[in-house]
Amino acid sequence: MEVTTPVDVVVAPNLKITEYFGNVASKDPRLSACICEVTGPCEEAYQTPGFDEYVLVLEGGVTIRVNDKDQFVEAGSGLFLAKGTRVKWSWDRPCKYVPICLPAFSPANCGREEETGDHIAKPEESMQALRALHEASKHEYLYHVAKVPRWEACKAAGRMYYPPTYKQDGFTHATADASKLIAVLNHFYQDSPEDFVCLRLTTKSLESSGVTTVYEQTAPVGDIPAIDAGEQLFPHLLGGISTEAGVVLQELPVTRDGSGRFLDIPGIKDFCEPSEKARRRRIVRSQMAAAGAAALAVGLGLGYLLGKRRA
């Protein structure tokens, strides 16, 4: 048996979404199930999701637009939206509903179109926070690669480590996706002659020393321009790295060739994320189990509605 802790993945002026199962709350890409609460008039941007969506409308109601036709779905009703359906949700009253998505919702597979305005249920700042939650949920560890002389000096003195560009950048750069480390090193540090060491950490180990981690777009390191990582977000540490026991979980060597090019971090492959191909195979193998979970969730939702009617 597994018990999950719900996570508020969206907290916007008129919309709150609490995830009970999914990429963030249970770190399971098979299925997501949330409770959504709308408190005032608003609407979602058009989206064409890459998932099937089962919706239980518990309170109030929602207007669904598909093929330029509006349909009001009232409390006590269920709704199914097939994968690939271009849809717009809008509310003129408070509403409470449960969306169940197979596979699980993510900002990458929701097919959300660009749309702005005060009427939008999830403004851009809410979407940025949602993307950050999903990026953080993919990775168990964080990595910072430090110059050996600077790191060893901080350890010997028992003081907090800060990278040379901390004051200029305003944070300590880190990487969550271990497979990106060598490319990052060669982009930023190939001209630095010092030896480097890779520090393995977690957000929790950093929090134990009072340092918060935020996920943001790539940024310059000192005067070196940011690396192009597309839409991927990177962890930025709002503070230094403590040399006290328990913050850095492991120190890994970093190898280079004679020209200074970074080659490898021996041992890092033990912590690399599984390939997308392997991830998809796991998703396919678990589709039947996910469908069963969806049926159970629908049954629970219907039970909730019947119970309210009898009360």
mmCIF file of C-alpha atoms in Angstrom:
data_model
loop_
_atom_site.group_PDB
_atom_site.id
_atom_site.type_symbol
_atom_site.label_atom_id
_atom_site.label_comp_id
_atom_site.label_asym_id
_atom_site.label_seq_id
_atom_site.Cartn_x
_atom_site.Cartn_y
_atom_site.Cartn_z
ATOM 1 C CA MET A 1 0.000 0.000 0.000
ATOM 2 C CA GLU A 2 1.179 3.518 -0.762
ATOM 3 C CA VAL A 3 -0.201 6.690 0.811
ATOM 4 C CA THR A 4 0.580 9.954 -0.958
ATOM 5 C CA THR A 5 0.705 13.488 0.383
ATOM 6 C CA PRO A 6 -1.223 15.992 -1.754
ATOM 7 C CA VAL A 7 0.607 18.982 -3.212
ATOM 8 C CA ASP A 8 -0.874 22.356 -4.157
ATOM 9 C CA VAL A 9 0.464 22.610 -7.702
ATOM 10 C CA VAL A 10 -1.505 25.726 -8.701
ATOM 11 C CA VAL A 11 -2.484 28.563 -6.377
ATOM 12 C CA ALA A 12 -3.922 31.378 -8.486
ATOM 13 C CA PRO A 13 -6.400 34.161 -7.650
ATOM 14 C CA ASN A 14 -9.427 32.166 -8.856
ATOM 15 C CA LEU A 15 -8.097 28.607 -9.113
ATOM 16 C CA LYS A 16 -6.472 26.155 -6.729
ATOM 17 C CA ILE A 17 -5.347 22.709 -7.893
ATOM 18 C CA THR A 18 -4.273 20.093 -5.360
ATOM 19 C CA GLU A 19 -2.618 17.009 -6.855
ATOM 20 C CA TYR A 20 -3.062 13.674 -5.058
ATOM 21 C CA PHE A 21 -1.536 11.440 -7.733
ATOM 22 C CA GLY A 22 0.703 12.433 -10.616
ATOM 23 C CA ASN A 23 4.149 13.597 -11.626
ATOM 24 C CA VAL A 24 4.521 15.861 -8.583
ATOM 25 C CA ALA A 25 2.598 14.282 -5.680
ATOM 26 C CA SER A 26 3.380 10.614 -6.333
ATOM 27 C CA LYS A 27 6.074 11.011 -9.029
ATOM 28 C CA ASP A 28 4.103 8.579 -11.178
ATOM 29 C CA PRO A 29 3.602 9.416 -14.876
ATOM 30 C CA ARG A 30 0.834 6.852 -15.376
ATOM 31 C CA LEU A 31 -2.076 8.849 -14.003
ATOM 32 C CA SER A 32 -2.848 12.139 -12.310
ATOM 33 C CA ALA A 33 -5.813 12.896 -10.058
ATOM 34 C CA CYS A 34 -6.472 16.298 -8.529
ATOM 35 C CA ILE A 35 -9.101 18.315 -6.727
ATOM 36 C CA CYS A 36 -9.651 21.672 -8.428
ATOM 37 C CA GLU A 37 -11.485 24.565 -6.789
ATOM 38 C CA VAL A 38 -12.624 27.597 -8.786
ATOM 39 C CA THR A 39 -13.667 30.565 -6.657
ATOM 40 C CA GLY A 40 -14.508 33.218 -9.260
ATOM 41 C CA PRO A 41 -15.164 33.823 -12.973
ATOM 42 C CA CYS A 42 -12.202 32.795 -15.127
ATOM 43 C CA GLU A 43 -11.219 30.590 -18.037
ATOM 44 C CA GLU A 44 -8.336 28.424 -19.155
ATOM 45 C CA ALA A 45 -6.317 29.040 -22.281
ATOM 46 C CA TYR A 46 -7.132 26.712 -25.149
ATOM 47 C CA GLN A 47 -5.302 23.409 -24.841
ATOM 48 C CA THR A 48 -4.990 20.175 -26.817
ATOM 49 C CA PRO A 49 -3.816 17.617 -24.250
ATOM 50 C CA GLY A 50 -1.797 14.515 -24.999
ATOM 51 C CA PHE A 51 -3.841 12.548 -22.461
ATOM 52 C CA ASP A 52 -7.371 11.226 -21.980
ATOM 53 C CA GLU A 53 -9.188 13.169 -19.278
ATOM 54 C CA TYR A 54 -12.030 11.958 -17.058
ATOM 55 C CA VAL A 55 -13.717 14.736 -15.081
ATOM 56 C CA LEU A 56 -16.088 14.514 -12.110
ATOM 57 C CA VAL A 57 -17.942 17.787 -11.512
ATOM 58 C CA LEU A 58 -18.742 17.829 -7.795
ATOM 59 C CA GLU A 59 -20.021 21.354 -7.193
ATOM 60 C CA GLY A 60 -21.098 24.292 -9.363
ATOM 61 C CA GLY A 61 -20.464 23.800 -13.049
ATOM 62 C CA VAL A 62 -18.122 24.429 -15.981
ATOM 63 C CA THR A 63 -18.608 25.436 -19.611
ATOM 64 C CA ILE A 64 -16.621 23.305 -22.055
ATOM 65 C CA ARG A 65 -15.954 24.603 -25.568
ATOM 66 C CA VAL A 66 -15.089 22.038 -28.251
ATOM 67 C CA ASN A 67 -15.294 22.757 -31.999
ATOM 68 C CA ASP A 68 -16.615 26.260 -31.220
ATOM 69 C CA LYS A 69 -19.612 24.787 -29.393
ATOM 70 C CA ASP A 70 -20.237 25.399 -25.695
ATOM 71 C CA GLN A 71 -21.701 22.830 -23.329
ATOM 72 C CA PHE A 72 -22.425 23.473 -19.666
ATOM 73 C CA VAL A 73 -21.532 20.540 -17.397
ATOM 74 C CA GLU A 74 -23.289 20.794 -14.047
ATOM 75 C CA ALA A 75 -22.517 19.303 -10.653
ATOM 76 C CA GLY A 76 -23.276 15.603 -10.468
ATOM 77 C CA SER A 77 -22.086 14.981 -14.035
ATOM 78 C CA GLY A 78 -19.081 13.236 -15.501
ATOM 79 C CA LEU A 79 -17.145 14.391 -18.557
ATOM 80 C CA PHE A 80 -14.715 12.589 -20.856
ATOM 81 C CA LEU A 81 -12.285 14.440 -23.133
ATOM 82 C CA ALA A 82 -10.293 12.240 -25.497
ATOM 83 C CA LYS A 83 -6.597 12.794 -26.096
ATOM 84 C CA GLY A 84 -6.046 15.369 -28.837
ATOM 85 C CA THR A 85 -9.285 17.301 -28.214
ATOM 86 C CA ARG A 86 -8.821 21.070 -28.480
ATOM 87 C CA VAL A 87 -10.783 22.464 -25.563
ATOM 88 C CA LYS A 88 -11.415 25.605 -23.539
ATOM 89 C CA TRP A 89 -12.723 25.540 -19.973
ATOM 90 C CA SER A 90 -14.579 28.540 -18.520
ATOM 91 C CA TRP A 91 -16.416 29.264 -15.293
ATOM 92 C CA ASP A 92 -19.030 31.891 -14.415
ATOM 93 C CA ARG A 93 -19.511 30.557 -10.887
ATOM 94 C CA PRO A 94 -17.603 28.651 -8.194
ATOM 95 C CA CYS A 95 -16.860 25.048 -9.111
ATOM 96 C CA LYS A 96 -15.225 21.989 -7.601
ATOM 97 C CA TYR A 97 -14.161 19.136 -9.851
ATOM 98 C CA VAL A 98 -11.811 16.163 -10.087
ATOM 99 C CA PRO A 99 -9.769 15.722 -13.295
ATOM 100 C CA ILE A 100 -8.190 12.298 -13.864
ATOM 101 C CA CYS A 101 -5.613 12.240 -16.672
ATOM 102 C CA LEU A 102 -4.046 9.200 -18.389
ATOM 103 C CA PRO A 103 -1.093 9.513 -18.697
ATOM 104 C CA ALA A 104 -0.495 12.059 -15.968
ATOM 105 C CA PHE A 105 -0.788 15.771 -16.685
ATOM 106 C CA SER A 106 2.391 17.767 -17.199
ATOM 107 C CA PRO A 107 3.073 21.226 -18.660
ATOM 108 C CA ALA A 108 4.794 19.421 -21.543
ATOM 109 C CA ASN A 109 1.820 17.277 -22.587
ATOM 110 C CA CYS A 110 -1.127 19.612 -21.917
ATOM 111 C CA GLY A 111 -0.807 21.386 -25.279
ATOM 112 C CA ARG A 112 -1.522 24.782 -23.761
ATOM 113 C CA GLU A 113 -1.755 27.722 -26.168
ATOM 114 C CA GLU A 114 -0.421 31.189 -25.398
ATOM 115 C CA GLU A 115 -3.142 33.393 -23.980
ATOM 116 C CA THR A 116 -2.880 36.275 -21.532
ATOM 117 C CA GLY A 117 -5.213 38.524 -19.583
ATOM 118 C CA ASP A 118 -6.736 38.901 -16.134
ATOM 119 C CA HIS A 119 -9.468 36.413 -17.087
ATOM 120 C CA ILE A 120 -7.006 33.508 -17.464
ATOM 121 C CA ALA A 121 -7.303 30.983 -14.620
ATOM 122 C CA LYS A 122 -3.565 30.199 -14.567
ATOM 123 C CA PRO A 123 -1.560 33.387 -15.201
ATOM 124 C CA GLU A 124 2.030 33.132 -16.381
ATOM 125 C CA GLU A 125 3.489 33.241 -12.860
ATOM 126 C CA SER A 126 1.320 30.257 -11.912
ATOM 127 C CA MET A 127 2.458 28.380 -15.014
ATOM 128 C CA GLN A 128 6.105 29.129 -14.212
ATOM 129 C CA ALA A 129 5.640 27.775 -10.684
ATOM 130 C CA LEU A 130 3.919 24.685 -12.110
ATOM 131 C CA ARG A 131 6.777 24.072 -14.568
ATOM 132 C CA ALA A 132 9.274 24.408 -11.716
ATOM 133 C CA LEU A 133 7.402 21.836 -9.602
ATOM 134 C CA HIS A 134 7.356 19.373 -12.480
ATOM 135 C CA GLU A 135 11.043 19.862 -13.281
ATOM 136 C CA ALA A 136 12.010 19.399 -9.627
ATOM 137 C CA SER A 137 9.908 16.240 -9.366
ATOM 138 C CA LYS A 138 11.952 14.551 -12.117
ATOM 139 C CA HIS A 139 15.231 14.600 -10.218
ATOM 140 C CA GLU A 140 16.286 13.137 -6.898
ATOM 141 C CA TYR A 141 19.667 14.860 -6.693
ATOM 142 C CA LEU A 142 21.287 18.197 -7.477
ATOM 143 C CA TYR A 143 24.901 18.718 -8.554
ATOM 144 C CA HIS A 144 27.317 21.591 -8.250
ATOM 145 C CA VAL A 145 30.812 21.369 -9.712
ATOM 146 C CA ALA A 146 33.344 23.356 -7.692
ATOM 147 C CA LYS A 147 36.984 24.248 -8.160
ATOM 148 C CA VAL A 148 38.927 21.897 -5.906
ATOM 149 C CA PRO A 149 41.226 24.512 -4.253
ATOM 150 C CA ARG A 150 38.269 26.727 -3.313
ATOM 151 C CA TRP A 151 36.147 23.830 -2.018
ATOM 152 C CA GLU A 152 38.999 22.306 0.011
ATOM 153 C CA ALA A 153 39.870 25.686 1.539
ATOM 154 C CA CYS A 154 36.266 26.141 2.687
ATOM 155 C CA LYS A 155 36.211 22.643 4.184
ATOM 156 C CA ALA A 156 39.490 23.204 6.010
ATOM 157 C CA ALA A 157 38.219 26.488 7.471
ATOM 158 C CA GLY A 158 34.762 25.084 8.259
ATOM 159 C CA ARG A 159 33.046 27.895 6.371
ATOM 160 C CA MET A 160 30.265 28.116 3.811
ATOM 161 C CA TYR A 161 31.347 27.647 0.199
ATOM 162 C CA TYR A 162 30.371 30.206 -2.428
ATOM 163 C CA PRO A 163 31.401 30.023 -6.098
ATOM 164 C CA PRO A 164 33.579 32.867 -7.460
ATOM 165 C CA THR A 165 30.665 34.443 -9.365
ATOM 166 C CA TYR A 166 28.136 34.308 -6.506
ATOM 167 C CA LYS A 167 27.968 38.068 -5.899
ATOM 168 C CA GLN A 168 27.625 38.809 -9.603
ATOM 169 C CA ASP A 169 25.060 36.066 -10.284
ATOM 170 C CA GLY A 170 23.123 36.312 -7.026
ATOM 171 C CA PHE A 171 22.925 32.540 -6.517
ATOM 172 C CA THR A 172 24.881 29.295 -6.784
ATOM 173 C CA HIS A 173 24.392 27.471 -10.077
ATOM 174 C CA ALA A 174 23.490 23.779 -9.992
ATOM 175 C CA THR A 175 22.315 21.062 -12.366
ATOM 176 C CA ALA A 176 19.586 18.504 -11.662
ATOM 177 C CA ASP A 177 19.851 16.380 -14.809
ATOM 178 C CA ALA A 178 23.132 14.499 -14.398
ATOM 179 C CA SER A 179 23.288 13.737 -18.121
ATOM 180 C CA LYS A 180 23.694 17.479 -18.822
ATOM 181 C CA LEU A 181 26.693 18.034 -16.542
ATOM 182 C CA ILE A 182 29.527 17.525 -19.024
ATOM 183 C CA ALA A 183 27.923 19.853 -21.588
ATOM 184 C CA VAL A 184 27.432 22.484 -18.884
ATOM 185 C CA LEU A 185 31.052 22.180 -17.739
ATOM 186 C CA ASN A 186 32.450 22.490 -21.248
ATOM 187 C CA HIS A 187 30.277 25.531 -21.914
ATOM 188 C CA PHE A 188 31.244 27.468 -18.793
ATOM 189 C CA TYR A 189 34.549 26.168 -17.419
ATOM 190 C CA GLN A 190 36.707 24.727 -20.195
ATOM 191 C CA ASP A 191 39.111 27.679 -19.952
ATOM 192 C CA SER A 192 39.547 27.280 -16.169
ATOM 193 C CA PRO A 193 42.813 25.413 -15.445
ATOM 194 C CA GLU A 194 41.914 24.189 -11.931
ATOM 195 C CA ASP A 195 40.811 20.696 -11.002
ATOM 196 C CA PHE A 196 37.084 20.331 -10.297
ATOM 197 C CA VAL A 197 34.989 18.200 -7.968
ATOM 198 C CA CYS A 198 31.303 17.341 -8.410
ATOM 199 C CA LEU A 199 29.181 17.739 -5.263
ATOM 200 C CA ARG A 200 26.007 15.654 -5.011
ATOM 201 C CA LEU A 201 23.239 17.207 -2.904
ATOM 202 C CA THR A 202 19.467 17.231 -2.463
ATOM 203 C CA THR A 203 17.025 20.062 -1.921
ATOM 204 C CA LYS A 204 16.390 18.666 1.573
ATOM 205 C CA SER A 205 20.082 18.536 2.486
ATOM 206 C CA LEU A 206 20.411 22.155 1.356
ATOM 207 C CA GLU A 207 17.303 23.166 3.300
ATOM 208 C CA SER A 208 18.897 21.711 6.434
ATOM 209 C CA SER A 209 21.504 24.470 6.148
ATOM 210 C CA GLY A 210 18.928 27.180 5.377
ATOM 211 C CA VAL A 211 19.408 27.282 1.597
ATOM 212 C CA THR A 212 16.382 27.332 -0.720
ATOM 213 C CA THR A 213 16.405 25.937 -4.267
ATOM 214 C CA VAL A 214 14.426 27.531 -7.095
ATOM 215 C CA TYR A 215 14.072 26.302 -10.686
ATOM 216 C CA GLU A 216 14.537 28.951 -13.358
ATOM 217 C CA GLN A 217 15.656 29.439 -16.944
ATOM 218 C CA THR A 218 19.388 29.074 -17.584
ATOM 219 C CA ALA A 219 21.464 32.128 -16.700
ATOM 220 C CA PRO A 220 25.006 33.425 -17.304
ATOM 221 C CA VAL A 221 27.851 32.387 -15.024
ATOM 222 C CA GLY A 222 29.665 35.632 -14.413
ATOM 223 C CA ASP A 223 30.342 37.114 -17.848
ATOM 224 C CA ILE A 224 29.853 33.829 -19.735
ATOM 225 C CA PRO A 225 26.486 33.729 -21.545
ATOM 226 C CA ALA A 226 23.861 31.191 -20.510
ATOM 227 C CA ILE A 227 23.859 27.763 -22.141
ATOM 228 C CA ASP A 228 20.967 27.065 -24.518
ATOM 229 C CA ALA A 229 18.870 24.384 -22.804
ATOM 230 C CA GLY A 230 15.579 25.068 -24.547
ATOM 231 C CA GLU A 231 12.660 25.144 -22.127
ATOM 232 C CA GLN A 232 14.438 23.095 -19.449
ATOM 233 C CA LEU A 233 14.691 24.769 -16.050
ATOM 234 C CA PHE A 234 17.800 24.567 -13.856
ATOM 235 C CA PRO A 235 18.147 24.692 -10.044
ATOM 236 C CA HIS A 236 19.553 27.879 -8.559
ATOM 237 C CA LEU A 237 20.632 27.803 -4.906
ATOM 238 C CA LEU A 238 19.765 30.942 -2.948
ATOM 239 C CA GLY A 239 22.862 30.728 -0.811
ATOM 240 C CA GLY A 240 26.138 28.863 -0.576
ATOM 241 C CA ILE A 241 26.913 25.214 0.148
ATOM 242 C CA SER A 242 27.621 24.272 3.744
ATOM 243 C CA THR A 243 30.687 22.161 4.469
ATOM 244 C CA GLU A 244 28.976 20.611 7.500
ATOM 245 C CA ALA A 245 28.306 16.870 7.427
ATOM 246 C CA GLY A 246 25.111 15.779 5.707
ATOM 247 C CA VAL A 247 24.720 18.634 3.239
ATOM 248 C CA VAL A 248 27.008 17.289 0.510
ATOM 249 C CA LEU A 249 26.161 13.617 0.122
ATOM 250 C CA GLN A 250 29.090 12.681 -2.106
ATOM 251 C CA GLU A 251 32.143 14.165 -3.814
ATOM 252 C CA LEU A 252 32.815 12.800 -7.299
ATOM 253 C CA PRO A 253 35.999 13.277 -9.358
ATOM 254 C CA VAL A 254 35.905 15.125 -12.678
ATOM 255 C CA THR A 255 38.195 14.095 -15.552
ATOM 256 C CA ARG A 256 39.566 16.274 -18.389
ATOM 257 C CA ASP A 257 41.868 15.854 -21.346
ATOM 258 C CA GLY A 258 45.070 17.773 -22.062
ATOM 259 C CA SER A 259 43.203 20.625 -23.748
ATOM 260 C CA GLY A 260 41.033 21.191 -20.686
ATOM 261 C CA ARG A 261 37.935 19.614 -22.195
ATOM 262 C CA PHE A 262 35.761 17.851 -19.620
ATOM 263 C CA LEU A 263 35.333 14.140 -20.334
ATOM 264 C CA ASP A 264 33.562 12.360 -17.511
ATOM 265 C CA ILE A 265 32.455 12.293 -13.889
ATOM 266 C CA PRO A 266 33.156 8.694 -12.827
ATOM 267 C CA GLY A 267 30.205 7.324 -10.880
ATOM 268 C CA ILE A 268 27.707 9.910 -12.124
ATOM 269 C CA LYS A 269 25.953 7.412 -14.407
ATOM 270 C CA ASP A 270 24.615 5.693 -11.285
ATOM 271 C CA PHE A 271 22.429 8.764 -10.783
ATOM 272 C CA CYS A 272 21.467 9.588 -14.379
ATOM 273 C CA GLU A 273 17.783 9.643 -15.204
ATOM 274 C CA PRO A 274 16.447 6.656 -17.180
ATOM 275 C CA SER A 275 16.192 7.169 -20.909
ATOM 276 C CA GLU A 276 12.968 8.468 -22.388
ATOM 277 C CA LYS A 277 12.638 5.191 -24.283
ATOM 278 C CA ALA A 278 12.831 3.191 -21.052
ATOM 279 C CA ARG A 279 10.384 5.570 -19.419
ATOM 280 C CA ARG A 280 7.894 5.044 -22.233
ATOM 281 C CA ARG A 281 8.226 1.271 -21.925
ATOM 282 C CA ARG A 282 7.327 1.541 -18.235
ATOM 283 C CA ILE A 283 4.325 3.681 -19.086
ATOM 284 C CA VAL A 284 3.073 1.181 -21.678
ATOM 285 C CA ARG A 285 3.487 -1.728 -19.256
ATOM 286 C CA SER A 286 1.464 0.101 -16.631
ATOM 287 C CA GLN A 287 -1.455 1.273 -18.787
ATOM 288 C CA MET A 288 -3.801 -1.480 -17.615
ATOM 289 C CA ALA A 289 -2.996 -0.774 -13.981
ATOM 290 C CA ALA A 290 -3.555 2.938 -14.574
ATOM 291 C CA ALA A 291 -6.904 2.285 -16.246
ATOM 292 C CA GLY A 292 -7.947 0.269 -13.208
ATOM 293 C CA ALA A 293 -6.915 3.127 -10.951
ATOM 294 C CA ALA A 294 -8.967 5.529 -13.055
ATOM 295 C CA ALA A 295 -12.026 3.301 -12.766
ATOM 296 C CA LEU A 296 -11.562 3.187 -9.004
ATOM 297 C CA ALA A 297 -11.237 6.969 -8.812
ATOM 298 C CA VAL A 298 -14.391 7.427 -10.898
ATOM 299 C CA GLY A 299 -16.232 5.027 -8.595
ATOM 300 C CA LEU A 300 -15.092 6.941 -5.545
ATOM 301 C CA GLY A 301 -16.218 10.195 -7.127
ATOM 302 C CA LEU A 302 -19.651 8.810 -7.923
ATOM 303 C CA GLY A 303 -19.889 7.515 -4.372
ATOM 304 C CA TYR A 304 -19.104 11.009 -3.129
ATOM 305 C CA LEU A 305 -21.894 12.481 -5.257
ATOM 306 C CA LEU A 306 -24.455 9.864 -4.202
ATOM 307 C CA GLY A 307 -23.522 10.367 -0.577
ATOM 308 C CA LYS A 308 -24.087 14.126 -0.864
ATOM 309 C CA ARG A 309 -27.503 13.598 -2.463
ATOM 310 C CA ARG A 310 -28.626 11.246 0.293
ATOM 311 C CA ALA A 311 -27.357 13.478 3.087
#
